[in-house]
Amino acid sequence: MSARTGSIQQFLLIYDRKRDELLSHESFGDDAVAATTAYRAAEIEYQDHPEMDIVLVGAESLETIKVTHSTYFTGSAARLLDEIRAGVS
């Protein structure tokens, strides 16, 4: 799925604050319905795990997300950002 310039892309991030690790990431392109469905499923799956952040982010690019949500992209999470970037390009 490739990103179109100027369109808002949806990214679901699942982050473990205890481990400082981005456990999962998924790109939905501009499909907000699929993204919100996956977000709800993840919220249900991790409802008993308060250390988990389930985040649905909409932005024009991963670079924007890296700036606005930099907490998720430090340490081990930064490696996954590179994988996400490679998959979207």
PDB file of C-alpha atoms in Angstrom:
ATOM      1  CA  MET A   1       0.000   0.000   0.000  1.00  0.00           C
ATOM      2  CA  SER A   2       1.656   3.257  -1.028  1.00  0.00           C
ATOM      3  CA  ALA A   3       1.087   6.657   0.477  1.00  0.00           C
ATOM      4  CA  ARG A   4      -0.323   9.404  -1.721  1.00  0.00           C
ATOM      5  CA  THR A   5       1.187  12.832  -1.305  1.00  0.00           C
ATOM      6  CA  GLY A   6      -1.076  15.061   0.776  1.00  0.00           C
ATOM      7  CA  SER A   7      -3.410  12.316   1.997  1.00  0.00           C
ATOM      8  CA  ILE A   8      -3.736  11.430   5.654  1.00  0.00           C
ATOM      9  CA  GLN A   9      -2.285   7.984   6.341  1.00  0.00           C
ATOM     10  CA  GLN A  10      -3.440   5.899   9.308  1.00  0.00           C
ATOM     11  CA  PHE A  11      -0.940   4.062  11.521  1.00  0.00           C
ATOM     12  CA  LEU A  12      -1.759   1.820  14.488  1.00  0.00           C
ATOM     13  CA  LEU A  13       1.017   1.647  17.078  1.00  0.00           C
ATOM     14  CA  ILE A  14       1.108  -0.728  20.048  1.00  0.00           C
ATOM     15  CA  TYR A  15       3.727   0.346  22.550  1.00  0.00           C
ATOM     16  CA  ASP A  16       4.817  -1.271  25.821  1.00  0.00           C
ATOM     17  CA  ARG A  17       5.861   1.500  28.201  1.00  0.00           C
ATOM     18  CA  LYS A  18       7.469  -0.929  30.675  1.00  0.00           C
ATOM     19  CA  ARG A  19       9.783  -2.335  28.026  1.00  0.00           C
ATOM     20  CA  ASP A  20      10.146   0.934  26.055  1.00  0.00           C
ATOM     21  CA  GLU A  21       9.364  -1.051  22.956  1.00  0.00           C
ATOM     22  CA  LEU A  22       7.108  -0.592  19.973  1.00  0.00           C
ATOM     23  CA  LEU A  23       5.599  -4.082  19.804  1.00  0.00           C
ATOM     24  CA  SER A  24       3.471  -3.711  16.730  1.00  0.00           C
ATOM     25  CA  HIS A  25       2.795  -1.322  13.919  1.00  0.00           C
ATOM     26  CA  GLU A  26       0.388  -1.438  11.045  1.00  0.00           C
ATOM     27  CA  SER A  27      -0.242   0.952   8.197  1.00  0.00           C
ATOM     28  CA  PHE A  28      -3.766   1.337   6.820  1.00  0.00           C
ATOM     29  CA  GLY A  29      -3.034   3.926   4.179  1.00  0.00           C
ATOM     30  CA  ASP A  30      -6.006   6.276   4.076  1.00  0.00           C
ATOM     31  CA  ASP A  31      -8.560   3.612   5.157  1.00  0.00           C
ATOM     32  CA  ALA A  32      -9.850   5.180   8.375  1.00  0.00           C
ATOM     33  CA  VAL A  33     -12.615   2.574   8.795  1.00  0.00           C
ATOM     34  CA  ALA A  34     -10.167  -0.352   8.788  1.00  0.00           C
ATOM     35  CA  ALA A  35      -7.811   1.588  11.050  1.00  0.00           C
ATOM     36  CA  THR A  36     -10.484   2.337  13.659  1.00  0.00           C
ATOM     37  CA  THR A  37     -11.718  -1.264  13.557  1.00  0.00           C
ATOM     38  CA  ALA A  38      -8.182  -2.510  14.238  1.00  0.00           C
ATOM     39  CA  TYR A  39      -7.740   0.117  16.951  1.00  0.00           C
ATOM     40  CA  ARG A  40     -10.887  -1.057  18.746  1.00  0.00           C
ATOM     41  CA  ALA A  41      -9.761  -4.699  18.519  1.00  0.00           C
ATOM     42  CA  ALA A  42      -6.362  -3.800  19.997  1.00  0.00           C
ATOM     43  CA  GLU A  43      -8.002  -1.811  22.816  1.00  0.00           C
ATOM     44  CA  ILE A  44     -10.083  -4.877  23.694  1.00  0.00           C
ATOM     45  CA  GLU A  45      -7.078  -7.217  23.460  1.00  0.00           C
ATOM     46  CA  TYR A  46      -4.952  -5.091  25.801  1.00  0.00           C
ATOM     47  CA  GLN A  47      -7.671  -3.771  28.129  1.00  0.00           C
ATOM     48  CA  ASP A  48      -6.116  -5.523  31.152  1.00  0.00           C
ATOM     49  CA  HIS A  49      -2.599  -4.247  30.389  1.00  0.00           C
ATOM     50  CA  PRO A  50      -2.335  -0.628  31.588  1.00  0.00           C
ATOM     51  CA  GLU A  51       1.323  -0.483  30.561  1.00  0.00           C
ATOM     52  CA  MET A  52       0.296  -0.694  26.908  1.00  0.00           C
ATOM     53  CA  ASP A  53      -0.337   2.330  24.717  1.00  0.00           C
ATOM     54  CA  ILE A  54      -2.667   1.688  21.795  1.00  0.00           C
ATOM     55  CA  VAL A  55      -2.355   4.658  19.476  1.00  0.00           C
ATOM     56  CA  LEU A  56      -4.029   5.380  16.163  1.00  0.00           C
ATOM     57  CA  VAL A  57      -2.214   8.199  14.418  1.00  0.00           C
ATOM     58  CA  GLY A  58      -3.204  10.008  11.258  1.00  0.00           C
ATOM     59  CA  ALA A  59      -0.570  12.046   9.461  1.00  0.00           C
ATOM     60  CA  GLU A  60       0.720  12.838   6.000  1.00  0.00           C
ATOM     61  CA  SER A  61       3.934  10.910   6.628  1.00  0.00           C
ATOM     62  CA  LEU A  62       5.898   8.807   9.059  1.00  0.00           C
ATOM     63  CA  GLU A  63       8.319  11.689   9.461  1.00  0.00           C
ATOM     64  CA  THR A  64       5.468  13.779  10.851  1.00  0.00           C
ATOM     65  CA  ILE A  65       4.558  11.015  13.309  1.00  0.00           C
ATOM     66  CA  LYS A  66       8.185  10.745  14.377  1.00  0.00           C
ATOM     67  CA  VAL A  67       8.110  14.420  15.340  1.00  0.00           C
ATOM     68  CA  THR A  68       4.641  14.563  16.910  1.00  0.00           C
ATOM     69  CA  HIS A  69       4.888  11.199  18.702  1.00  0.00           C
ATOM     70  CA  SER A  70       8.647  10.975  19.260  1.00  0.00           C
ATOM     71  CA  THR A  71       8.236   9.017  22.510  1.00  0.00           C
ATOM     72  CA  TYR A  72       7.347   5.924  20.518  1.00  0.00           C
ATOM     73  CA  PHE A  73      10.392   6.203  18.272  1.00  0.00           C
ATOM     74  CA  THR A  74      13.338   6.170  20.648  1.00  0.00           C
ATOM     75  CA  GLY A  75      15.537   3.235  21.562  1.00  0.00           C
ATOM     76  CA  SER A  76      14.252  -0.037  20.153  1.00  0.00           C
ATOM     77  CA  ALA A  77      11.196   1.690  18.716  1.00  0.00           C
ATOM     78  CA  ALA A  78      13.407   3.654  16.315  1.00  0.00           C
ATOM     79  CA  ARG A  79      14.369   0.431  14.527  1.00  0.00           C
ATOM     80  CA  LEU A  80      10.717  -0.327  13.833  1.00  0.00           C
ATOM     81  CA  LEU A  81      10.220   3.161  12.413  1.00  0.00           C
ATOM     82  CA  ASP A  82      12.839   2.321   9.800  1.00  0.00           C
ATOM     83  CA  GLU A  83      10.948  -0.903   8.999  1.00  0.00           C
ATOM     84  CA  ILE A  84       7.659   0.997   8.688  1.00  0.00           C
ATOM     85  CA  ARG A  85       9.314   3.565   6.437  1.00  0.00           C
ATOM     86  CA  ALA A  86      10.751   0.826   4.213  1.00  0.00           C
ATOM     87  CA  GLY A  87       7.340  -0.861   3.941  1.00  0.00           C
ATOM     88  CA  VAL A  88       5.491   2.324   2.973  1.00  0.00           C
ATOM     89  CA  SER A  89       8.015   3.606   0.422  1.00  0.00           C
TER      90      SER A  89
END
